mmCIF file of C-alpha atoms and ligand atoms in Angstrom:
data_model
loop_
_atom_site.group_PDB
_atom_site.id
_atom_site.type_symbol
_atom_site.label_atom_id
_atom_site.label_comp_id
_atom_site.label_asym_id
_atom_site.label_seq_id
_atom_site.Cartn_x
_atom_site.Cartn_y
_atom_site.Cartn_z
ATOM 1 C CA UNK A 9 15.454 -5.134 -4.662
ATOM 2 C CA UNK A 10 12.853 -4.856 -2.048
ATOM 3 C CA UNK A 11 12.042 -2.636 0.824
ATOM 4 C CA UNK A 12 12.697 -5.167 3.850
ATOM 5 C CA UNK A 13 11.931 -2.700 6.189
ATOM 6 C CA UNK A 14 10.094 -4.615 8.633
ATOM 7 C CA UNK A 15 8.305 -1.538 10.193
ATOM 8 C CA UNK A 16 7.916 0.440 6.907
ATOM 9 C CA UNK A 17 6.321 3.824 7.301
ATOM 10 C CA UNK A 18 3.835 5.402 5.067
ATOM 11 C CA UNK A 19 5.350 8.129 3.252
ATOM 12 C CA UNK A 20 2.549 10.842 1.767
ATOM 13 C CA UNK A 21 3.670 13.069 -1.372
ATOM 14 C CA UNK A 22 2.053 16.168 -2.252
ATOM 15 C CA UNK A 23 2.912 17.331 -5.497
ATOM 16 C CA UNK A 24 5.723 19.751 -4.930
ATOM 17 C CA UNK A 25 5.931 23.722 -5.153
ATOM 18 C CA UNK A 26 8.565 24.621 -7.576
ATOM 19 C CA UNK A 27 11.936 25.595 -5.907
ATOM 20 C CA UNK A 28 13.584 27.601 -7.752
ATOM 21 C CA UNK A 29 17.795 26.289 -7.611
ATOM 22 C CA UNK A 30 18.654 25.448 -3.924
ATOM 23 C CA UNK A 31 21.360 23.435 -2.515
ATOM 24 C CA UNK A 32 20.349 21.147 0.190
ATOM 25 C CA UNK A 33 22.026 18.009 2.031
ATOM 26 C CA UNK A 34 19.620 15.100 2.202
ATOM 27 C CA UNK A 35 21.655 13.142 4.791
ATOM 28 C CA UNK A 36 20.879 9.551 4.165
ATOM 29 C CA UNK A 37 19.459 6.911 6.770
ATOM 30 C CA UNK A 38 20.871 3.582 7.683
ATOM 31 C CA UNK A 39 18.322 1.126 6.963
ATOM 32 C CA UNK A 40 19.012 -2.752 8.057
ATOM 33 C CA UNK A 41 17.488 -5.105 5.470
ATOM 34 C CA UNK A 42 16.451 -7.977 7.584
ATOM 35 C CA UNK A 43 18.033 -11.531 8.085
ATOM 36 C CA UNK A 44 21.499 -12.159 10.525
ATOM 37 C CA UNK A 45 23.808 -11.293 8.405
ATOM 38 C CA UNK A 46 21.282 -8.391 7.161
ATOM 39 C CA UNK A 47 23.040 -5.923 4.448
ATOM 40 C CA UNK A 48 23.010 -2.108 5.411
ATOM 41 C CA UNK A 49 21.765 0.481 2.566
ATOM 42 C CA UNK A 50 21.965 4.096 2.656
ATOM 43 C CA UNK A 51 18.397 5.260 1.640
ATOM 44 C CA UNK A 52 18.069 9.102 1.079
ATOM 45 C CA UNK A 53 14.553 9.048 -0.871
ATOM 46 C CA UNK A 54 11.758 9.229 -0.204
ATOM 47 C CA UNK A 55 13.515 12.362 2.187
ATOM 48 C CA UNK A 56 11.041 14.388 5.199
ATOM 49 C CA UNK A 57 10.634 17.407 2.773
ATOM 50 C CA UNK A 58 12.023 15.897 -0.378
ATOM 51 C CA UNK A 59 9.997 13.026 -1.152
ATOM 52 C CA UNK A 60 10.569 12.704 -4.894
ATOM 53 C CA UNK A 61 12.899 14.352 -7.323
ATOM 54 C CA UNK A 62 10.633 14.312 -10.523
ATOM 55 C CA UNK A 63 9.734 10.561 -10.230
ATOM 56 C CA UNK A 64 11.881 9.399 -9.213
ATOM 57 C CA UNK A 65 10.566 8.620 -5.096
ATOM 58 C CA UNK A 66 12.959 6.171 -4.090
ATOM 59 C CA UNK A 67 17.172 6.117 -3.766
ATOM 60 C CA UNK A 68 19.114 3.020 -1.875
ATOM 61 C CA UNK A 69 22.630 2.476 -2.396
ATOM 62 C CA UNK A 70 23.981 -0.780 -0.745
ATOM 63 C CA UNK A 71 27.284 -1.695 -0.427
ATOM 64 C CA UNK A 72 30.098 -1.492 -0.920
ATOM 65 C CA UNK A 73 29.809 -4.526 1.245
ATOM 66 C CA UNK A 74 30.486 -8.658 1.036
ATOM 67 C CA UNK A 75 27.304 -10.042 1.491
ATOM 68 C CA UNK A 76 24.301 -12.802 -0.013
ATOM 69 C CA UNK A 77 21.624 -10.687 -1.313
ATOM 70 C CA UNK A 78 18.274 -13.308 -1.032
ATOM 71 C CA UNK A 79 14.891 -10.971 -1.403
ATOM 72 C CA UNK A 80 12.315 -13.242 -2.327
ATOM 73 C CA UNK A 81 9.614 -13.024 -4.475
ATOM 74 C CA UNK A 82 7.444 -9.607 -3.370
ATOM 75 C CA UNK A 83 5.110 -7.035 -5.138
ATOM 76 C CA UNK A 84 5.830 -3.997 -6.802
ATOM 77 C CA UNK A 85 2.788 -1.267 -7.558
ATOM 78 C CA UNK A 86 2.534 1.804 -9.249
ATOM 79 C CA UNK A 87 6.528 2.400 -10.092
ATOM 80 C CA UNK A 88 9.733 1.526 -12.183
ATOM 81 C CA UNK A 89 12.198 -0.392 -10.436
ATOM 82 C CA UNK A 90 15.922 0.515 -11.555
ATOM 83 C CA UNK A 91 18.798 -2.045 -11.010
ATOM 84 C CA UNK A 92 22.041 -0.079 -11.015
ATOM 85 C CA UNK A 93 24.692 -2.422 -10.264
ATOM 86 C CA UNK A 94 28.319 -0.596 -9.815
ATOM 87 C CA UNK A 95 30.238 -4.099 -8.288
ATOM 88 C CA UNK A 96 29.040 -7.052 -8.557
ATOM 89 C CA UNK A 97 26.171 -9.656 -9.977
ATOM 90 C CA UNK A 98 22.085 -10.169 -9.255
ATOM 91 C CA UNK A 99 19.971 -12.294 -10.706
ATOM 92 C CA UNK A 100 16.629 -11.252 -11.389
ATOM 93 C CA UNK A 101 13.501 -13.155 -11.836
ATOM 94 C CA UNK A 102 10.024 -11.441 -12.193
ATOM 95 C CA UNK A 103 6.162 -12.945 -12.546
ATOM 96 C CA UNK A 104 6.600 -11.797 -16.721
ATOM 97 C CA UNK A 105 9.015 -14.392 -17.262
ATOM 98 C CA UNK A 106 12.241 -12.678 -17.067
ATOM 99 C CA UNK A 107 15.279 -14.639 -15.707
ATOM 100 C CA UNK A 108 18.224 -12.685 -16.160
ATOM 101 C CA UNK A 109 21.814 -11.668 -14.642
ATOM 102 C CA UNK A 110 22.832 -8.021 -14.319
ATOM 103 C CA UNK A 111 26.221 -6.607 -13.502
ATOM 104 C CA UNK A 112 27.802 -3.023 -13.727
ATOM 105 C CA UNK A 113 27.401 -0.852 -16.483
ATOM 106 C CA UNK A 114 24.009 -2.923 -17.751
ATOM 107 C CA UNK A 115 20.145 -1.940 -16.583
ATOM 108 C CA UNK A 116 17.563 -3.226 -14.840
ATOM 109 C CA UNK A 117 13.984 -1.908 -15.705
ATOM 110 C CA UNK A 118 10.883 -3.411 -14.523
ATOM 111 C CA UNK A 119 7.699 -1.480 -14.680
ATOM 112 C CA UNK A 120 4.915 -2.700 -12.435
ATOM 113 C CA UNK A 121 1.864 -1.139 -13.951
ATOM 114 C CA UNK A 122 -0.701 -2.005 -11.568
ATOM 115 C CA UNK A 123 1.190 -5.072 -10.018
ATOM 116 C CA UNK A 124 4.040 -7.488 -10.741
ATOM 117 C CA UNK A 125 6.465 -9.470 -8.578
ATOM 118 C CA UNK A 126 9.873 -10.030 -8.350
ATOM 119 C CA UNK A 127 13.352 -11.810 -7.129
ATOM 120 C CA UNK A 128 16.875 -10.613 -6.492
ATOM 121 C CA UNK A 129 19.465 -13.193 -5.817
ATOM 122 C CA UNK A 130 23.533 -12.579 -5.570
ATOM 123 C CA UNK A 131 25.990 -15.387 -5.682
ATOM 124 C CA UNK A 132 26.938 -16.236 -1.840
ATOM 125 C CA UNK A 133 29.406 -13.902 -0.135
ATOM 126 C CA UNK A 134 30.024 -11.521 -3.075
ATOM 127 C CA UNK A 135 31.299 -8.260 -3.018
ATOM 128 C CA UNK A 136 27.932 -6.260 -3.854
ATOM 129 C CA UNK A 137 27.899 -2.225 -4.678
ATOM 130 C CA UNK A 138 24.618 -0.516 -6.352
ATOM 131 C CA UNK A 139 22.089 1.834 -6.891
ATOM 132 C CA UNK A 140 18.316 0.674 -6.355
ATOM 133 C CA UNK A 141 16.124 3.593 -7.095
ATOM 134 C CA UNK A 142 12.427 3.727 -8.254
ATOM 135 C CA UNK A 143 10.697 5.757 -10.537
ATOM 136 C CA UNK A 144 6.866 6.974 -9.862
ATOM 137 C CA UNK A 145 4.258 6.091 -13.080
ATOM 138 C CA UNK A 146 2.274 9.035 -13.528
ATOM 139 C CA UNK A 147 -1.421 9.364 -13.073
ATOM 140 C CA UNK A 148 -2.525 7.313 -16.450
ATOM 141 C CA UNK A 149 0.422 5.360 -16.954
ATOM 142 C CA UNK A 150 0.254 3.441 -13.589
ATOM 143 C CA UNK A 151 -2.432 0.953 -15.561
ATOM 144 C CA UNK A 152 0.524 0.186 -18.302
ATOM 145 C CA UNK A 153 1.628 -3.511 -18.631
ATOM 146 C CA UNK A 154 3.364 -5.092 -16.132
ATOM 147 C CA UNK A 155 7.085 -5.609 -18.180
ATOM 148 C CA UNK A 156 10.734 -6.180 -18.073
ATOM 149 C CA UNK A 157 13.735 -4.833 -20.046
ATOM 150 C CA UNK A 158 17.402 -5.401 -19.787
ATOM 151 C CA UNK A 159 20.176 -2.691 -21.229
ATOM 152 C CA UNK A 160 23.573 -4.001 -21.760
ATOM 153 C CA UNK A 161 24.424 -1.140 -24.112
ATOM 154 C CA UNK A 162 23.479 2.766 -22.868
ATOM 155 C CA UNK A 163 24.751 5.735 -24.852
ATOM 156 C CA UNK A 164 27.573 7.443 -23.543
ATOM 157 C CA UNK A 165 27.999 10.989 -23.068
ATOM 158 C CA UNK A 166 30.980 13.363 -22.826
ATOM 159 C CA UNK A 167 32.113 16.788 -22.630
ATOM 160 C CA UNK A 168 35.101 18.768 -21.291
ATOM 161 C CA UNK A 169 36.603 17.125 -17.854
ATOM 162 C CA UNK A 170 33.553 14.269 -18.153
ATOM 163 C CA UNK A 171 32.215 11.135 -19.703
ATOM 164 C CA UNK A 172 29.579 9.084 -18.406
ATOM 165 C CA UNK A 173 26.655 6.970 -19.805
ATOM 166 C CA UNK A 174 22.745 8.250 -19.991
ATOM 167 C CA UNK A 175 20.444 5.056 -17.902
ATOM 168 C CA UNK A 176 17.408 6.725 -18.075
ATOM 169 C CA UNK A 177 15.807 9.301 -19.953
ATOM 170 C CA UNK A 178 18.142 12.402 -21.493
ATOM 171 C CA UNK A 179 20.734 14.519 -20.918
ATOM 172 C CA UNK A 180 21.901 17.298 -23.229
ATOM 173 C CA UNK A 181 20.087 15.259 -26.537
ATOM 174 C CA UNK A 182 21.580 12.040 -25.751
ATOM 175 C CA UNK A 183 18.532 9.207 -24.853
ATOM 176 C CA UNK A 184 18.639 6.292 -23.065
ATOM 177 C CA UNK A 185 16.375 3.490 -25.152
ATOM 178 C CA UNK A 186 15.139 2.557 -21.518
ATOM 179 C CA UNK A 187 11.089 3.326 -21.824
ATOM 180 C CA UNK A 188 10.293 5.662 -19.447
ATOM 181 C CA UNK A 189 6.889 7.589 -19.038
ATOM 182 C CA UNK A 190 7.734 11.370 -17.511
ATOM 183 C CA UNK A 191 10.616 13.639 -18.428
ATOM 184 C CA UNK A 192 13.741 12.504 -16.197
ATOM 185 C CA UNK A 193 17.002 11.904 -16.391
ATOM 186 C CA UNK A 194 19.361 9.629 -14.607
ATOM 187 C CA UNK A 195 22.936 9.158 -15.700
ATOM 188 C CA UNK A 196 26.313 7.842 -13.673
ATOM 189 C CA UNK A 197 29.481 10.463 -14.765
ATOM 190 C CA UNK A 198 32.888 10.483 -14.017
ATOM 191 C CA UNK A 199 34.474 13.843 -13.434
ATOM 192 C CA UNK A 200 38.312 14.286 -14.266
ATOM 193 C CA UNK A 201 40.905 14.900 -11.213
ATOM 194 C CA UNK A 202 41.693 18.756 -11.778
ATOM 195 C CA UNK A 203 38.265 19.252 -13.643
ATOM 196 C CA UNK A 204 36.431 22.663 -13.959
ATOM 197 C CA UNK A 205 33.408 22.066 -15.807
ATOM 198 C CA UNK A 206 29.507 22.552 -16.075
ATOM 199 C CA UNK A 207 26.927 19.809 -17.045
ATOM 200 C CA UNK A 208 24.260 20.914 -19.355
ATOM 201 C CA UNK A 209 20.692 20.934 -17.099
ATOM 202 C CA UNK A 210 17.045 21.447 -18.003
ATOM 203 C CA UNK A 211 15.858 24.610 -16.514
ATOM 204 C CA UNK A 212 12.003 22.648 -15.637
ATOM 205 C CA UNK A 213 13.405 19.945 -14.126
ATOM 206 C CA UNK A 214 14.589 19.547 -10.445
ATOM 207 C CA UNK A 215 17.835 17.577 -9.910
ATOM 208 C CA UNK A 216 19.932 15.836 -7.345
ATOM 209 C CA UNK A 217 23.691 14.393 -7.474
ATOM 210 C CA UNK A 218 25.070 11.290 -5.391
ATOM 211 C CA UNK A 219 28.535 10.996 -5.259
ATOM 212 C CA UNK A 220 29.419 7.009 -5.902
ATOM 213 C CA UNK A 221 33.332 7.832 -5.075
ATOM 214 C CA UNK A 222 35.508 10.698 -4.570
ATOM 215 C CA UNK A 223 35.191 14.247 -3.933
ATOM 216 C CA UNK A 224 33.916 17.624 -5.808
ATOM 217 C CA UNK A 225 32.310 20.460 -5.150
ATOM 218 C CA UNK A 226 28.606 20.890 -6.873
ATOM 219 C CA UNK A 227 27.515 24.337 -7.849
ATOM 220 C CA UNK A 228 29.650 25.543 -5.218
ATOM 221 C CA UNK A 229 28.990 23.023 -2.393
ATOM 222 C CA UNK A 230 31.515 20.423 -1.213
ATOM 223 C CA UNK A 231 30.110 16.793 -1.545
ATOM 224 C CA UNK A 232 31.374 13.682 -0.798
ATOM 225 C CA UNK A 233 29.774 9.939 -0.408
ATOM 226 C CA UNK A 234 26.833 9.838 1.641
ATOM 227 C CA UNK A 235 24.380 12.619 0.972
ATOM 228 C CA UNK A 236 22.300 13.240 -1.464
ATOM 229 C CA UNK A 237 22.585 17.137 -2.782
ATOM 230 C CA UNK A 238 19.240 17.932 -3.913
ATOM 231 C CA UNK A 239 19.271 21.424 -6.200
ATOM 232 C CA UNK A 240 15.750 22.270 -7.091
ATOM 233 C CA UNK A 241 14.558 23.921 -10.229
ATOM 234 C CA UNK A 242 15.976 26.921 -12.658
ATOM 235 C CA UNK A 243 18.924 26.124 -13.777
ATOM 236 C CA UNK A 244 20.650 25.698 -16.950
ATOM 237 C CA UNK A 245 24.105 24.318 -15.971
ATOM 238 C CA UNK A 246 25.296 22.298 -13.215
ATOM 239 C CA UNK A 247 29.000 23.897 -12.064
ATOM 240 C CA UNK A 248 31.276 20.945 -11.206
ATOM 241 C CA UNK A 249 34.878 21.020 -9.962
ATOM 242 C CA UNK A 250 36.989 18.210 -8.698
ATOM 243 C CA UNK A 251 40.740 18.223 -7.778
ATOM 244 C CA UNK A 252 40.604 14.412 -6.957
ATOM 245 C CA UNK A 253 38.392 13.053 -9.989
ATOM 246 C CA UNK A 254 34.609 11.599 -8.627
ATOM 247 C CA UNK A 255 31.973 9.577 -10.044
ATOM 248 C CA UNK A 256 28.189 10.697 -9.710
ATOM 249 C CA UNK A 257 24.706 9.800 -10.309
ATOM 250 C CA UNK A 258 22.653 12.636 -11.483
ATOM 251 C CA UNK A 259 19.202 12.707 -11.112
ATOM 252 C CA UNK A 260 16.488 14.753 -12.573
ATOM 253 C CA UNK A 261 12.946 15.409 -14.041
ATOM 254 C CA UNK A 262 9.917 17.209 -14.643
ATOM 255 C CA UNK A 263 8.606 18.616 -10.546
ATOM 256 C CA UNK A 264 5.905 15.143 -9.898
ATOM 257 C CA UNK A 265 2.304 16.533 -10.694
ATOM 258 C CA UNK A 266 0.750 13.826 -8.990
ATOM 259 C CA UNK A 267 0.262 13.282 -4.821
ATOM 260 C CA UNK A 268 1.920 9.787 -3.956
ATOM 261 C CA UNK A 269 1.117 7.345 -0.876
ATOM 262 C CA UNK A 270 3.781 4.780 -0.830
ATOM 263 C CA UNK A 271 4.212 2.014 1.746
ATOM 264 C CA UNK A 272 6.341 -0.598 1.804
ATOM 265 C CA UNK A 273 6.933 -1.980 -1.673
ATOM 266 C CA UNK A 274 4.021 -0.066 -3.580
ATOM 267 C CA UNK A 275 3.406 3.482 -4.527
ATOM 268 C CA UNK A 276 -0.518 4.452 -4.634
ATOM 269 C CA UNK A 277 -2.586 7.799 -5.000
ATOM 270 C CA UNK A 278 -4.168 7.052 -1.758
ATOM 271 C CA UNK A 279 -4.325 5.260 1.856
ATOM 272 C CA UNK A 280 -7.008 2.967 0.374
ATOM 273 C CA UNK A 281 -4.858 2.013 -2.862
ATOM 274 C CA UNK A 282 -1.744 0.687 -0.268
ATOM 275 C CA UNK A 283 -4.448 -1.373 1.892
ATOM 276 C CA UNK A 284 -6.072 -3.019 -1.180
ATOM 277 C CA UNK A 285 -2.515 -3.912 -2.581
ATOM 278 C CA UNK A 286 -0.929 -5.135 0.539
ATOM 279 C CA UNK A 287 -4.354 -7.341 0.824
ATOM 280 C CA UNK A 288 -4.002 -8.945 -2.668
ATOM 281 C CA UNK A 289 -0.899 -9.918 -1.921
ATOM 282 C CA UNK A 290 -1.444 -11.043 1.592
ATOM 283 C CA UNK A 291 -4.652 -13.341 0.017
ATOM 284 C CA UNK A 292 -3.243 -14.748 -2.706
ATOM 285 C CA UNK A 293 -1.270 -12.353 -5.004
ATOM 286 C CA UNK A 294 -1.202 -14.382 -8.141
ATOM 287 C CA UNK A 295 -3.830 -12.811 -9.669
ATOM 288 C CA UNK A 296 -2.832 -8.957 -9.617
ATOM 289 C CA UNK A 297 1.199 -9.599 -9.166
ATOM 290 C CA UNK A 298 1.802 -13.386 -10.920
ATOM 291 C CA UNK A 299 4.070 -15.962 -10.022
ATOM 292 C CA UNK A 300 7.364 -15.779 -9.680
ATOM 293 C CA UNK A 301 9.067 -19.440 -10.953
ATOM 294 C CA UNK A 302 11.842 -21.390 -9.077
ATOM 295 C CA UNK A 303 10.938 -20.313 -5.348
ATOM 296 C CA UNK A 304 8.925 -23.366 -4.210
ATOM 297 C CA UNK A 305 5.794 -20.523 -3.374
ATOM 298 C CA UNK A 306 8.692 -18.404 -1.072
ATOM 299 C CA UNK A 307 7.472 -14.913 -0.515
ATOM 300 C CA UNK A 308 7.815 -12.204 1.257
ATOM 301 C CA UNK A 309 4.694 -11.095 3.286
ATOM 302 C CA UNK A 310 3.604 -7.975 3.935
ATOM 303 C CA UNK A 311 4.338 -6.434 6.804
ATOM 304 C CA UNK A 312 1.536 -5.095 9.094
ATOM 305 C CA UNK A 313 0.301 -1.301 8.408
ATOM 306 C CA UNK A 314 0.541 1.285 10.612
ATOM 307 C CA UNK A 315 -2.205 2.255 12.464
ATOM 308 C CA UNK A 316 -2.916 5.507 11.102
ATOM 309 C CA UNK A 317 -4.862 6.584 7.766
ATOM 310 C CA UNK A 318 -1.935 9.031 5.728
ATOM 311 C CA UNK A 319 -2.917 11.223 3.338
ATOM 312 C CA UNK A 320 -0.432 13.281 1.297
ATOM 313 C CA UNK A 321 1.487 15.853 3.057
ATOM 314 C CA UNK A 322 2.856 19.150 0.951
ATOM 315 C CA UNK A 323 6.247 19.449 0.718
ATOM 316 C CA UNK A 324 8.421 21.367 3.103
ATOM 317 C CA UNK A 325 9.101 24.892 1.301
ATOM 318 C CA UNK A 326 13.356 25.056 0.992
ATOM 319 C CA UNK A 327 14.831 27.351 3.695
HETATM 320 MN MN1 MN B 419 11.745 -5.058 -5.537
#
């Protein structure tokens, strides 16, 4: 999917200060995603003061909600796009060839290296519920091939009072074969009704939990659809207790070394690297972010930049 903001703003990331275990709400925003009959998604990264939890920099759930999802061919820089479908079908065609449906339980991972472009098209008026999220490439792996992969089959993992399936990265020694290029984790769990239980966590890596459907509480805090509960660093085990059952998205990895500019559709380590993108495209495009087949030349322009010159901003120190 595509940031359709039509007034994106620039969004600076210094590389954080380690946390230490918090518990804080990041109370997601409404964003409209152009057109007239324009879908709503709840974005809660990038977040003022959370901007990234390891890499990943970017969280959008839309739907549950019956609508035609048309985002037309538009760039991606510097970041892994993850397709996360929980209801529903996409299609997805990319400037590497790809031309592919994806529906729940199956993964979408394009990585953009330093450019690649892409389309996202539902059937008309279908019921539509995911997870869009994006993943930051790390200084030296932001030159890697533009590419494409498609999971259909993602290891499962289970303990007491919970089963769920790994997407990305690891959790307690089970891997997700989806190539990824920092320490993370991402993985959708379902909690039992009446559960008292703990998820296994790396100590080094900060996490966050989204609740996809009912309630639980989350090392002690209540949390129900809506906001994201980010948790910080240090700990070893997540507490989880439910009396209704929930499902989840947990999200994790290794504190983001790297200071992040991203605008729009394209994450940069700099003002200057979001102005020459956004100009490529606006040119021409083909060159840095290919073609895109079967749109007739449709795009999606750019929108204009702000007129101020961002450069990255530290992260707010948890209260
Ligand atoms: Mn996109």
């Amino acid at each position: 999917m595509s940031n359709l903001d039509v007034r994106p703003t620039e969004t600076a990331c210094h590389a954080p200060e380690h946390s230490g275990p918090v518990a804080e709400f990041l109370q997601p925003r409404e964003v409209p995603l152009g057109g007239i009959r324009s879908m709503q998604v709840k974005r809660t990264l990038p977040h003022r003061g959370v901007p990234t939890v390891g890499a990943w920099c970017f969280l959008d759930q839309f739907g549950p909600q019956r609508t035609t999802m048309t985002v037309l061919p538009h760039p991606h820089t510097g970041l892994q796009t993850v397709t996360w479908p929980l209801q529903g079908e996409i299609r997805h065609r990319d400037s590497v060839g790809s031309d592919v449906m994806v529906r729940p339980g199956q993964l979408n991972l394009m990585t953009s290296g330093p450019g690649i472009s892409h389309s996202e098209v539902s059937p008309p008026e279908s019921m539509l519920d995911g997870l869009q999220l994006w993943v930051a490439l790390p200084t030296g792996s932001d030159s890697v091939a533009p590419a494409f992969e498609q999971h259909v089959d993602l290891p499962g993992y289970e303990t007491r009072g919970l089963r769920g399936t790994v997407v990305l990265g690891e959790l307690a020694g089970t891997r997700s074969p989806a190539t990824t290029y920092s320490p993370l984790v991402g993985a959708q769990l379902d909690v039992d009704a009446g559960a008292m239980t703990t998820i296994p966590l790396r100590r080094d890596f900060e996490h966050a939990v989204l609740v996809l459907g009912g309630t639980l509480t989350v090392a002690g805090a209540p949390l129900e659809p809506g906001p994201l509960l980010y948790l910080g660093t240090g700990r070893d085990e997540l507490p989880v207790t439910s009396t209704t059952g929930a499902t989840i998205f947990l999200l994790g990895g290794e504190p983001f070394p790297d200071d992040l500019v991203m605008w729009w559709n394209f994450v940069g380590r700099s003002h200057d690297d979001i102005v020459t993108a956004r100009e490529e495209w606006e040119r021409d495009g083909q060159h840095r972010f290919g073609v895109v087949a079967g749109h007739g030349g449709e795009r999606i322009p750019a929108p204009p930049m702000p007129p101020l010159r961002l450069t990255p901003r530290r992260r707010r120190r948890p209260t």
